[in-house]
Short mmCIF file of C-alpha atoms and ligand atoms in Angstrom, two decimals:
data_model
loop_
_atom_site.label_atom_id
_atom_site.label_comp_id
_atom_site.label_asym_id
_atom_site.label_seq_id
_atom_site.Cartn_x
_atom_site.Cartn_y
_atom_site.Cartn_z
CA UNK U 1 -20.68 35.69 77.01
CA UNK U 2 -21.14 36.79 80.61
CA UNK U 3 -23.58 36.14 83.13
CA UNK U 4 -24.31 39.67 83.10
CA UNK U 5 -25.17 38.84 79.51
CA UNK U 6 -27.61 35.53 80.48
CA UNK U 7 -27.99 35.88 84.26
CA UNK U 8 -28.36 32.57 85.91
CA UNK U 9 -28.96 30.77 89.17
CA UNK U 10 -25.80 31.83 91.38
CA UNK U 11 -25.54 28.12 92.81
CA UNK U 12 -25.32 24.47 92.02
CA UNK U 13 -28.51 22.43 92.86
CA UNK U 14 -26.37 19.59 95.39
CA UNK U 15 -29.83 18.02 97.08
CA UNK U 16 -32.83 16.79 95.50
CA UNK U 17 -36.27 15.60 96.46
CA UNK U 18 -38.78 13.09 94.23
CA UNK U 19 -42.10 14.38 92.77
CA UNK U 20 -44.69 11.45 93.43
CA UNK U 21 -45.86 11.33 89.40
CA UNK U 22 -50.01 10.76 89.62
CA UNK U 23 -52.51 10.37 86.19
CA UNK U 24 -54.84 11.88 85.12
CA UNK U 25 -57.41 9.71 86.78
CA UNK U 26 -55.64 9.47 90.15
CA UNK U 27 -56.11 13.07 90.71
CA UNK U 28 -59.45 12.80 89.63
CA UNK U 29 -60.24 10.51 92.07
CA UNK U 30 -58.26 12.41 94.84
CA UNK U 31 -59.85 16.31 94.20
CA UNK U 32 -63.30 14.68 95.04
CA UNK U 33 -62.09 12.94 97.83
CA UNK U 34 -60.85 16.45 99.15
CA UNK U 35 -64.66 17.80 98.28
CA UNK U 36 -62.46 20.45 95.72
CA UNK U 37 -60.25 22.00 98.84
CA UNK U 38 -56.73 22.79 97.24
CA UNK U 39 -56.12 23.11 101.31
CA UNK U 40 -57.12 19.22 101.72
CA UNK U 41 -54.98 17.51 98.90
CA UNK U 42 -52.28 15.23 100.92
CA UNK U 43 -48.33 16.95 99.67
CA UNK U 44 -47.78 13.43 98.22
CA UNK U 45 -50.74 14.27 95.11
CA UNK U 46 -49.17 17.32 94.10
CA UNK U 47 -46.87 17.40 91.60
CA UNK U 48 -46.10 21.35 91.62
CA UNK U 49 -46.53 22.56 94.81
CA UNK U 50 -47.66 26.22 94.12
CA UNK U 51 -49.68 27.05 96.95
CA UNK U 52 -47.31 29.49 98.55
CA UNK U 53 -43.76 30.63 99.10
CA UNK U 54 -43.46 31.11 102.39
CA UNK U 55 -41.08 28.28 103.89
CA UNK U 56 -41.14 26.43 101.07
CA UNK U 57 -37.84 28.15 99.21
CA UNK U 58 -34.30 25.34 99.09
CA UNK U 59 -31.91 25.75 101.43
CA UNK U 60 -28.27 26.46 100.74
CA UNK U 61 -24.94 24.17 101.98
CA UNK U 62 -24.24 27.00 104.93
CA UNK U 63 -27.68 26.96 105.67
CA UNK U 64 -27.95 23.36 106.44
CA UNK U 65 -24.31 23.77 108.37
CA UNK U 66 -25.79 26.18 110.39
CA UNK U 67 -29.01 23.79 111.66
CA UNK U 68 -26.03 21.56 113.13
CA UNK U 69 -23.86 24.69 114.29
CA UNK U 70 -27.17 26.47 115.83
CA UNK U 71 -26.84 26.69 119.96
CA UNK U 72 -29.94 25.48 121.60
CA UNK U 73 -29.33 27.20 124.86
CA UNK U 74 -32.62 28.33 126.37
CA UNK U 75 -30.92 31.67 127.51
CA UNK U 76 -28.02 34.14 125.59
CA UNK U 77 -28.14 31.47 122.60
CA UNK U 78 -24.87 32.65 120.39
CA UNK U 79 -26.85 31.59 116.95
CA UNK U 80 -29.63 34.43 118.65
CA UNK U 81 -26.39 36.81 118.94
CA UNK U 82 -25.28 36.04 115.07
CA UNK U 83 -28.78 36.92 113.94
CA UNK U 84 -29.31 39.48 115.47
CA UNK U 85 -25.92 40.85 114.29
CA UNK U 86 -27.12 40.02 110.49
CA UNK U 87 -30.08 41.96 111.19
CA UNK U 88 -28.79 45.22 112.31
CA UNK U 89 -26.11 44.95 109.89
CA UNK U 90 -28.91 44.73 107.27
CA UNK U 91 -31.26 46.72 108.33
CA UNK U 92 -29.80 48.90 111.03
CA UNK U 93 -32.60 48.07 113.58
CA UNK U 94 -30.55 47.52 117.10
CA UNK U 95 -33.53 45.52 118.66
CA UNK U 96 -34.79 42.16 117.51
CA UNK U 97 -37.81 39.75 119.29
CA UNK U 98 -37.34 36.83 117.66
CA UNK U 99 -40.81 35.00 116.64
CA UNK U 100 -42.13 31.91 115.54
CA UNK U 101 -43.12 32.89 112.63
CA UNK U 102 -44.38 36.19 110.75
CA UNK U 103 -47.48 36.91 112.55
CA UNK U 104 -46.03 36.06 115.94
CA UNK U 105 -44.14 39.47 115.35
CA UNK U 106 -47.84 41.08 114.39
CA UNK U 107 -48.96 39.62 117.47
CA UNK U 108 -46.27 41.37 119.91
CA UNK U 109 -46.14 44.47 118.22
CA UNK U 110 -49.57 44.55 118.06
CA UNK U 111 -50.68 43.75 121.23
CA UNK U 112 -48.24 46.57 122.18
CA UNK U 113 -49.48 49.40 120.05
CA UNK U 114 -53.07 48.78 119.03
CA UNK U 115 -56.25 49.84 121.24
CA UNK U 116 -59.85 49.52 120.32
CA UNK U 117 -60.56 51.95 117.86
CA UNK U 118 -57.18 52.66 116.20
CA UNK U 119 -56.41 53.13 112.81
CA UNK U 120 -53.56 51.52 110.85
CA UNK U 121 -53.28 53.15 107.41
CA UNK U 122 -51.02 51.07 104.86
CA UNK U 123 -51.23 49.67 101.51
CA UNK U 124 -53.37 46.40 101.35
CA UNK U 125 -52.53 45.12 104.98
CA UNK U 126 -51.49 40.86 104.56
CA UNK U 127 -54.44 39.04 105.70
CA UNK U 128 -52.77 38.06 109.31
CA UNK U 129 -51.75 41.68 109.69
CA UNK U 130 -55.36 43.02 109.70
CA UNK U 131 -56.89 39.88 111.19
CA UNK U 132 -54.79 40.80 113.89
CA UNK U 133 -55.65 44.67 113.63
CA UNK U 134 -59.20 43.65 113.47
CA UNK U 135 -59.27 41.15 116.57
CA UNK U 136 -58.09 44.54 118.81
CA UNK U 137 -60.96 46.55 117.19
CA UNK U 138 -58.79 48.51 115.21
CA UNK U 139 -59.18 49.60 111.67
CA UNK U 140 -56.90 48.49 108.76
CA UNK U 141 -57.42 51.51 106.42
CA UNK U 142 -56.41 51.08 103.23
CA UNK U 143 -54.73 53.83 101.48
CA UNK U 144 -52.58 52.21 98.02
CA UNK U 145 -52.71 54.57 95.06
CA UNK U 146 -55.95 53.93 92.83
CA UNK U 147 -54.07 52.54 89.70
CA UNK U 148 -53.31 49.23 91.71
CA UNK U 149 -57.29 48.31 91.09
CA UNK U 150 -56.82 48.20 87.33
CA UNK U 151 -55.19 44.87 86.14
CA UNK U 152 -54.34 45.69 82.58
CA UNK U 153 -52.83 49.49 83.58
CA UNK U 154 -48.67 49.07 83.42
CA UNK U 155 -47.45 51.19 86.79
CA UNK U 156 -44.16 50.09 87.97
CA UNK U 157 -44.76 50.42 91.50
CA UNK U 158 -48.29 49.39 92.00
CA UNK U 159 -47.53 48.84 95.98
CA UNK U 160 -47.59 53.05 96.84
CA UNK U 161 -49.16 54.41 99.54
CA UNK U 162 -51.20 57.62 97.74
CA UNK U 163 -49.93 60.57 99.82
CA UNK U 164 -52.92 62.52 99.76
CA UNK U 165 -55.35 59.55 100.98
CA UNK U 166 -52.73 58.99 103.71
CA UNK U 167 -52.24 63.03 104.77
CA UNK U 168 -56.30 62.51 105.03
CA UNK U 169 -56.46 60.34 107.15
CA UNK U 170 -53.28 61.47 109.37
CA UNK U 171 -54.83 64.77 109.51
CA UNK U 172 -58.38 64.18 110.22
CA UNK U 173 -57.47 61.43 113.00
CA UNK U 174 -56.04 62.65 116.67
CA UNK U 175 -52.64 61.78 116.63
CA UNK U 176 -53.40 59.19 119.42
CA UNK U 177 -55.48 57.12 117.41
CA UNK U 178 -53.07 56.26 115.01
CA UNK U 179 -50.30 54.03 116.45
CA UNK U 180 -48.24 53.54 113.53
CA UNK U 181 -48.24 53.71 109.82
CA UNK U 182 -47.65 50.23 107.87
CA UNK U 183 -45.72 49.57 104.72
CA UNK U 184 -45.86 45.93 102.91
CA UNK U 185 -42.80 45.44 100.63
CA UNK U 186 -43.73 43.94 98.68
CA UNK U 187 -47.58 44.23 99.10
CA UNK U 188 -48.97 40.95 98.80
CA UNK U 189 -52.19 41.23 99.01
CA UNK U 190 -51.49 44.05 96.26
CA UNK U 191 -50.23 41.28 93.89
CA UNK U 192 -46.39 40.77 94.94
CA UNK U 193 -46.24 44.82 93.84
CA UNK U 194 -43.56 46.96 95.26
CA UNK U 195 -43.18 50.27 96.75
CA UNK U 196 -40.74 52.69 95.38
CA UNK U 197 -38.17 54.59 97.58
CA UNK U 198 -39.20 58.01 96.88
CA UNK U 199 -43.04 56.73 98.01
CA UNK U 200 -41.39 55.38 101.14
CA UNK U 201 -39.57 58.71 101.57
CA UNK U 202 -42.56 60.37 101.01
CA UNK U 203 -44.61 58.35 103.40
CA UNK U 204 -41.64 59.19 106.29
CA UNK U 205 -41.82 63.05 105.78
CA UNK U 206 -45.67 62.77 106.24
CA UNK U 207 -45.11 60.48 109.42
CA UNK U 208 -42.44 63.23 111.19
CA UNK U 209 -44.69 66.00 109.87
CA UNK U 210 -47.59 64.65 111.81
CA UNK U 211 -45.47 62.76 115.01
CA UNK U 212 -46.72 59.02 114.01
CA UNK U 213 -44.73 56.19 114.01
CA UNK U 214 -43.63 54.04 111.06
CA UNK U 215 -43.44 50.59 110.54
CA UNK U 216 -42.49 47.72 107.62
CA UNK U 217 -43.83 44.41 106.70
CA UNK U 218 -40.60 43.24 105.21
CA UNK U 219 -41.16 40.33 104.29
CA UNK U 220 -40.07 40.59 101.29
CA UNK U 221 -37.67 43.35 101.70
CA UNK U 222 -34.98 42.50 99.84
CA UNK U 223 -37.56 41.76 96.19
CA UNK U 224 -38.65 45.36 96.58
CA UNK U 225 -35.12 46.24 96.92
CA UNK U 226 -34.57 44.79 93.98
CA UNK U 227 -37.16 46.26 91.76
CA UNK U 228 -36.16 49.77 93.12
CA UNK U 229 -33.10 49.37 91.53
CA UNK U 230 -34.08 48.27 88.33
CA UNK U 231 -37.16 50.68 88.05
CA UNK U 232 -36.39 53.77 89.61
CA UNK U 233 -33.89 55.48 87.74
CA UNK U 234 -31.95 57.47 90.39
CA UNK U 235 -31.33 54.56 93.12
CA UNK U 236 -29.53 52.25 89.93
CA UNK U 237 -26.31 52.60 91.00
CA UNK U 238 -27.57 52.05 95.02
CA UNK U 239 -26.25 48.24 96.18
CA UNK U 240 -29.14 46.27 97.01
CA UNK U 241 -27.59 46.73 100.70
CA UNK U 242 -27.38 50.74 100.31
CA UNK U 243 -31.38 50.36 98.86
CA UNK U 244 -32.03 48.50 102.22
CA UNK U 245 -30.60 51.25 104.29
CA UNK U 246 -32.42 53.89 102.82
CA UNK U 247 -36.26 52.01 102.89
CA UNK U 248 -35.52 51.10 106.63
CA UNK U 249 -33.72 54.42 107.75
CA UNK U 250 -35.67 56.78 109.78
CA UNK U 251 -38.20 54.31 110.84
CA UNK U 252 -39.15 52.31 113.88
CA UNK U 253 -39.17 48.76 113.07
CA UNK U 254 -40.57 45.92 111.05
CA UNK U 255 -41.90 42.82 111.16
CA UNK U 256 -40.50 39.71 109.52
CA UNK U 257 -41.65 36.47 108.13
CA UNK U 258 -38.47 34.69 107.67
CA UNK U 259 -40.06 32.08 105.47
CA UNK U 260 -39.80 34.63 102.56
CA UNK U 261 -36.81 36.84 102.19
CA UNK U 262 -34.56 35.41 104.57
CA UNK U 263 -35.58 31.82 102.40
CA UNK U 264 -36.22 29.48 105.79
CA UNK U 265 -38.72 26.86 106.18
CA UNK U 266 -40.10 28.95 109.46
CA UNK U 267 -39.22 31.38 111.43
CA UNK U 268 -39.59 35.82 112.18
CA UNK U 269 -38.76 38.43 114.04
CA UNK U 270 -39.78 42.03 115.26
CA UNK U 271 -36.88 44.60 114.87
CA UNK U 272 -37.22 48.00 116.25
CA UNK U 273 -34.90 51.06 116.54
CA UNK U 274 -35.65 52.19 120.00
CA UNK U 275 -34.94 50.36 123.29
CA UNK U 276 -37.97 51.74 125.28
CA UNK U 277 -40.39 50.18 122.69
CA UNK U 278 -38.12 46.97 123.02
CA UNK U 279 -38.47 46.57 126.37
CA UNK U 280 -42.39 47.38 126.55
CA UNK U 281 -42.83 44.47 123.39
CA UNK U 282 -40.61 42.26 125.48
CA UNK U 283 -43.18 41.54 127.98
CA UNK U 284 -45.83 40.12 125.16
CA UNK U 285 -42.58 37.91 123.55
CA UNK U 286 -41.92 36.17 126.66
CA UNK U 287 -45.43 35.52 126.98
CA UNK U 288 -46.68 34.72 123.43
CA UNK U 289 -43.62 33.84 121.47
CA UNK U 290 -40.27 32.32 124.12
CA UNK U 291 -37.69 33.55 126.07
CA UNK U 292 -35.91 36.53 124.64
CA UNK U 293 -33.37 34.83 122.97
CA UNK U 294 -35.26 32.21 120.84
CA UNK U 295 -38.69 33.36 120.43
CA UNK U 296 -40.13 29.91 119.47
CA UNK U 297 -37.31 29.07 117.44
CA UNK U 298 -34.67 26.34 117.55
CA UNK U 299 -31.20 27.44 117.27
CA UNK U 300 -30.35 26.09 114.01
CA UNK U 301 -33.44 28.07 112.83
CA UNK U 302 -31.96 31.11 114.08
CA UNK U 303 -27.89 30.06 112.54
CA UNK U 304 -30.37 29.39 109.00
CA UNK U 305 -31.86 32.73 108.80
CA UNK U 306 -28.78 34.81 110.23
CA UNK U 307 -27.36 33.28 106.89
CA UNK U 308 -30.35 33.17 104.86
CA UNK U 309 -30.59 37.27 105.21
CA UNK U 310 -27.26 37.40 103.34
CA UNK U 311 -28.28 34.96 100.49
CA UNK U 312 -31.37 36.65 100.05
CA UNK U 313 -30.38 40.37 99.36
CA UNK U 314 -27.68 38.77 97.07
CA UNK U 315 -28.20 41.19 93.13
CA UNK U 316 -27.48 38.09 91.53
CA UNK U 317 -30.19 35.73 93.18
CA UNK U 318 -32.42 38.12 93.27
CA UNK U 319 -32.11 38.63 89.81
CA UNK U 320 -32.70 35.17 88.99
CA UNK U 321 -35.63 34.48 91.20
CA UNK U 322 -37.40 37.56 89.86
CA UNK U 323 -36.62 36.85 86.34
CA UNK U 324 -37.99 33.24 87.03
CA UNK U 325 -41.33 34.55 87.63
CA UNK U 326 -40.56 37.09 84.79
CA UNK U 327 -40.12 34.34 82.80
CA UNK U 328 -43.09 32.16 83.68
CA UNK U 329 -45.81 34.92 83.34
CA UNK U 330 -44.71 35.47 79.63
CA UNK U 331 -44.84 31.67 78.67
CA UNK U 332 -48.33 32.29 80.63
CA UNK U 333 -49.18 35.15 78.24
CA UNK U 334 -47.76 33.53 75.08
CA UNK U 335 -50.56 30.89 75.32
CA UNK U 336 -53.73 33.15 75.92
CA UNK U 337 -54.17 32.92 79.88
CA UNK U 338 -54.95 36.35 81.59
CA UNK U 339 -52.55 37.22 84.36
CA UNK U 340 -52.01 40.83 86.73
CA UNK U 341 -49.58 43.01 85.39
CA UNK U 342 -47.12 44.05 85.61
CA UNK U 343 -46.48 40.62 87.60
CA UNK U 344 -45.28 40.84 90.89
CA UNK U 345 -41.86 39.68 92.73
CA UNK U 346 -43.40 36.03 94.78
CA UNK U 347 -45.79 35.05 92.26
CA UNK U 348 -48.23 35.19 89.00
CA UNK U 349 -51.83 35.95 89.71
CA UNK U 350 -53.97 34.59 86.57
CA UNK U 351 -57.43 36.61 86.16
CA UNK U 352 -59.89 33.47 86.28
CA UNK U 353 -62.61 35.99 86.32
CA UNK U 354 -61.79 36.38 83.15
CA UNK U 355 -60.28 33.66 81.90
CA UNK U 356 -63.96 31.88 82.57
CA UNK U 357 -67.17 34.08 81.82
CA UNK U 358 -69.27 31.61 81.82
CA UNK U 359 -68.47 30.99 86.02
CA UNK U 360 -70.53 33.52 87.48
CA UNK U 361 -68.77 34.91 91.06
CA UNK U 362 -70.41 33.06 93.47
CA UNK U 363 -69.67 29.57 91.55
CA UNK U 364 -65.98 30.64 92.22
CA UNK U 365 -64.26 31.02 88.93
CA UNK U 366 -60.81 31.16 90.65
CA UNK U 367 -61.63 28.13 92.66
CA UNK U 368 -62.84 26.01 89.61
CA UNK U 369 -59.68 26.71 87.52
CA UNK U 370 -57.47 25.68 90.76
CA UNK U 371 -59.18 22.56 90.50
CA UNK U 372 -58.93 22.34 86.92
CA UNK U 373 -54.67 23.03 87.13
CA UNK U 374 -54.80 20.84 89.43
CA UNK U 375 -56.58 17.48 88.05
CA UNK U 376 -55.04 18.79 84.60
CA UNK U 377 -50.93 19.21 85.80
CA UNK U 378 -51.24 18.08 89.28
CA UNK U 379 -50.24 22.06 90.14
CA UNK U 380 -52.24 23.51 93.41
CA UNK U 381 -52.41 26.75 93.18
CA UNK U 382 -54.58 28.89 95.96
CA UNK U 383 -58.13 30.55 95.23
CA UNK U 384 -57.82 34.72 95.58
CA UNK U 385 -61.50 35.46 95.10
CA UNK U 386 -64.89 35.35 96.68
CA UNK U 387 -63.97 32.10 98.33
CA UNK U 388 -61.31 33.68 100.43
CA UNK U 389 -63.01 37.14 100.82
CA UNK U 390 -65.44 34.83 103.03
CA UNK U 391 -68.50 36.55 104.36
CA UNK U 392 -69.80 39.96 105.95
CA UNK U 393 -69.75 39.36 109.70
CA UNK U 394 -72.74 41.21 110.10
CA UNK U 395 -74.92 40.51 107.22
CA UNK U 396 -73.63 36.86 106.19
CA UNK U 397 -73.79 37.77 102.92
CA UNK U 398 -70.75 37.10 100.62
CA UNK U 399 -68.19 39.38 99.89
CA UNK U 400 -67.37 39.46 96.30
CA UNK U 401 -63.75 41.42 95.60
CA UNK U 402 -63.08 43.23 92.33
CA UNK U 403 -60.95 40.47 90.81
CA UNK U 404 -61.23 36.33 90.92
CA UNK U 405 -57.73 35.22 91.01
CA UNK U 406 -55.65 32.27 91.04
CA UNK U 407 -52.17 32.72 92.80
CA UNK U 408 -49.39 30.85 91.78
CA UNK U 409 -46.68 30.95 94.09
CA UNK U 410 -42.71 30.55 93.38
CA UNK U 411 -41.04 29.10 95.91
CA UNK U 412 -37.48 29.87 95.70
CA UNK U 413 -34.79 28.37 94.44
CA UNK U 414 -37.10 25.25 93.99
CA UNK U 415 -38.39 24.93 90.58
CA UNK U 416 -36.30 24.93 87.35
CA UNK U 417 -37.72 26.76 84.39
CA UNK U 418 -38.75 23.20 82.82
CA UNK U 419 -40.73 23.23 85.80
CA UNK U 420 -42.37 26.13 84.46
CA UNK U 421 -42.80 25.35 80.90
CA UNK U 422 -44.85 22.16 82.06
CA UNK U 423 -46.99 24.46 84.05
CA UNK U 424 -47.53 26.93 80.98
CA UNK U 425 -48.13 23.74 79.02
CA UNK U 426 -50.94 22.45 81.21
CA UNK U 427 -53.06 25.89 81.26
CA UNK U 428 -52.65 25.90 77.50
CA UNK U 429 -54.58 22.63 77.25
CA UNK U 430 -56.84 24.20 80.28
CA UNK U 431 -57.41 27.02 77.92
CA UNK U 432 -58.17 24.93 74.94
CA UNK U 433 -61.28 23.29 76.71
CA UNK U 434 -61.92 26.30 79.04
CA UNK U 435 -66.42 26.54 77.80
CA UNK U 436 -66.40 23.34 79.80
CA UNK U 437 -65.45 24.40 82.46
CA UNK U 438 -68.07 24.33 85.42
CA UNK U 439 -68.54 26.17 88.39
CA UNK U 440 -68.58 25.01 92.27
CA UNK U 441 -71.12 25.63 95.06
CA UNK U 442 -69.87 25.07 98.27
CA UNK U 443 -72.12 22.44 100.42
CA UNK U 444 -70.40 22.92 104.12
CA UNK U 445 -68.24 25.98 105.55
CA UNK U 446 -67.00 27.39 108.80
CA UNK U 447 -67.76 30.39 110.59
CA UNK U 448 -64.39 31.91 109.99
CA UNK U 449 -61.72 31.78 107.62
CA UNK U 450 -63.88 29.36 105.92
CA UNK U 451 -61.35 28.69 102.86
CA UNK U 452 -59.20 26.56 104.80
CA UNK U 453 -61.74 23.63 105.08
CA UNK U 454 -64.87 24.55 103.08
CA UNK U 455 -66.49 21.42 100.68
CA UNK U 456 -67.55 22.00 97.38
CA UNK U 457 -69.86 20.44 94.89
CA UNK U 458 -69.86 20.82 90.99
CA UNK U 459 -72.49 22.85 89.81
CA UNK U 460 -74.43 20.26 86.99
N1 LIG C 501 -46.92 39.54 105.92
C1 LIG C 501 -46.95 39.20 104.62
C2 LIG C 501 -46.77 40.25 103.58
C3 LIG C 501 -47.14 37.85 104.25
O1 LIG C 501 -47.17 37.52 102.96
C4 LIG C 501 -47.30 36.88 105.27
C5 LIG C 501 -47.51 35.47 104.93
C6 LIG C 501 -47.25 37.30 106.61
C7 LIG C 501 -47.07 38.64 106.90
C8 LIG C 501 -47.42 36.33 107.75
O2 LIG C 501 -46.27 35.61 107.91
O3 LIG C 501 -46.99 33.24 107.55
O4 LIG C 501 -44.83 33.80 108.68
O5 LIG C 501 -46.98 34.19 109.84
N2 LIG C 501 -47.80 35.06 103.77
C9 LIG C 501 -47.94 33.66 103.32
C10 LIG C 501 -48.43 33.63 101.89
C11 LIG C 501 -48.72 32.80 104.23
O6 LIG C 501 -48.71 32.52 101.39
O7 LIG C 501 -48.50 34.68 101.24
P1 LIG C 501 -46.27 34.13 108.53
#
């Protein structure tokens, strides 16, 4: 027996921290107190933490060295030179502004780039991202391949731009009204789905054929890596690293949330190939984000994510942490619940829509099994559906998606697979009683973004 046989976890687990164990009742008690907000319920209630993966993943030994190694110096920090070395030795991209977080890099590039009526064509742009295309006036068109809408279909690479929608749109727009293309690895908003290399290739010929630039969300870079080289056939024998190369080669930067890939509770960066559009993003870092050389982050941040790249693009992690969620979706399956497939790299998306029938969508199917995982395992989860699709801002009238979903997010590195099996044990006894299930009107909301704070009500 190998681990090439069984792959496992490529580390020890040295540092621990207690779950606060709640009943039944307790939770009970504590949901209605939080008016059914997932957002609301104090860290301490939870018992499995699933509302995200972003900063949430377990730091390694060298990681925690480097927080005590990292050099706070306002100017020409040396943990700001050893990132930035990781970074162009990863990526190749010479130029790094580092950020507070992810969408402190949207923020710079875009308030570079973007002018009222632009349009940013990309496959399902991250919430922030088109937030912040939409706060410019600019339009976040939407151009992934149709078979990413169907939740059943199997495609292994449900994140692809389709090249015709985008040679549309580049052709029919003046050149100057497009300031970049965007590609999400892995698209999130998609469903954790990634984009295959020759898609990305294909998406680069169609930018040089028609003079437009090309950008990456990478936050998670290095999962996409890994599913191109277990499902496309001709990049097998690439090294994650040599994968890496080839998605980023030829294009003009990306944007990084470090709380993903690069596993660090917070942190990001812009990194860009050309020194001209460095020095003309520079002005909005200094402004929005920090001096040059720490961007809103301390040192030690920087010393955790210069190492954090390297641990994250390792084959054998990566392995493990996408096998994890592998893993959990199938113990998922095996007891009846309805999830996205093929499941994506960060998380499982269950299909509450239609896991619950008798919720209609505006009593927030999605929403009430949250609450229901959560007073029934103590697991938050976060609502996908009509909740978060908010309102038209013209009409008021509620937006309802194609698909009610509940997201569970990995974190990495955090949760063992008993970890797991409780969860998958908890929505089997959800499913068991599911016809009782009621749905949720919500009794007070805010203009904007309303899923952060809205109050609910049971529906009697
Ligand atoms: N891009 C993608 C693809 C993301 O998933 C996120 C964050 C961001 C950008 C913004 O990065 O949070 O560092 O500012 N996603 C988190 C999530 C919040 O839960 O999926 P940030």
């Amino acid at each position: 027996m190998t681990q090439e046989h069984y792959p496992f976890e490529p580390y020890l687990i040295s540092v621990t921290r207690p779950i606060a164990i709640t009943s039944r009742e307790e939770r009970e008690q504590t949901i209605k107190e939080c008016h059914y907000n997932l957002f609301k319920i104090p860290s301490q209630k939870v018992m499995i933490d699933l509302l995200t993966d972003s900063g949430t993943g377990a730091i390694s030994n060298k990681q925690l060295a480097g927080i005590i190694l990292g050099d706070e110096s306002y100017a020409g920090s040396r943990s700001f030179e050893k990132m930035l070395a990781a970074i162009e030795d990863i990526t190749g991209f010479k130029y790094v502004i580092p950020t507070h977080q992810g969408r402190g890099a949207e923020n710079v590039l875009h308030s570079t780039l973007i002018k009222e009526g632009n349009l940013i064509p990309g496959n399902t742009h991250f919430d922030t991202t088109k937030a912040h295309i939409e706060f410019r006036k600019g339009v976040a068109v939407d151009v992934t391949i149709d078979e990413a809408k169907d939740p059943s279909l199997y495609h292994p690479f449900k994140g692809n731009l389709d090249l015709e929608k985008l040679e549309k749109v580049l052709k029919e727009t003046p050149k100057e009204n497009i300031p970049f293309v965007l590609i999400t690895v892995t698209c999130n908003s998609g469903g954790g789905q990634p984009v295959s290399l020759d898609n990305i290739k294909g998406v680069k010929s169609l930018c040089k054929a028609y003079g437009v630039k090309l950008f990456f969300d990478m936050a998670r870079y290095a999962e996409n890596a890994y599913y191109i080289k277990t499902r496309e056939e001709k990049y097998r024998n690439l090294s994650i690293r040599e994968i890496i190369q080839e998605m980023f080669k030829d294009s003009d930067g990306a944007t990084m949330s470090a709380k993903k890939d690069a596993i660090v509770a917070m942190g990001g960066f812009l990194a860009l190939r050309h020194e001209e559009l460095y020095q003309r993003c520079a002005v909005y870092s200094i402004l929005f984000e920090g001096y040059l050389t720490y961007g809103g982050m301390t040192g030690g941040t920087m010393e955790t994510i210069a190492q954090g790249l390297y641990e994250g693009i390792d084959y054998h992690y990566l392995e493990a942490r996408i096998g994890q969620v592998a893993r959990f979706s199938e113990l998922l399956k095996a007891v009846g619940i309805p999830i996205i497939e093929p499941v994506g790299g960060h998380a499982v998306y269950v299909n509450a829509g239609k896991m619950l029938p008798q919720i209609p969508p505006d009593q927030y199917p999605a929403q009430a099994l949250g609450v229901a995982a959560y007073i029934e395992g103590g697991i938050r989860g976060v609502e996908i559906g009509t909740v978060l699709a908010d309102r038209d801002p013209i009409t008021r009238q509620e937006r309802h998606p194609n698909l009610e979903l509940l997201r569970l997010a990995i974190p990495r590195r955090t949760f063992t697979d008993n970890h797991m099996s409780y969860i998958a044990q908890s929505f089997k006894k959800i499913h068991a009683t599911k016809e009782e299930l009621k749905g949720l009107r919500i009794t007070w909301e805010a203009p904007i973004l309303r899923h952060f704070t809205c109050e609910f009500a049971i529906v009697k």
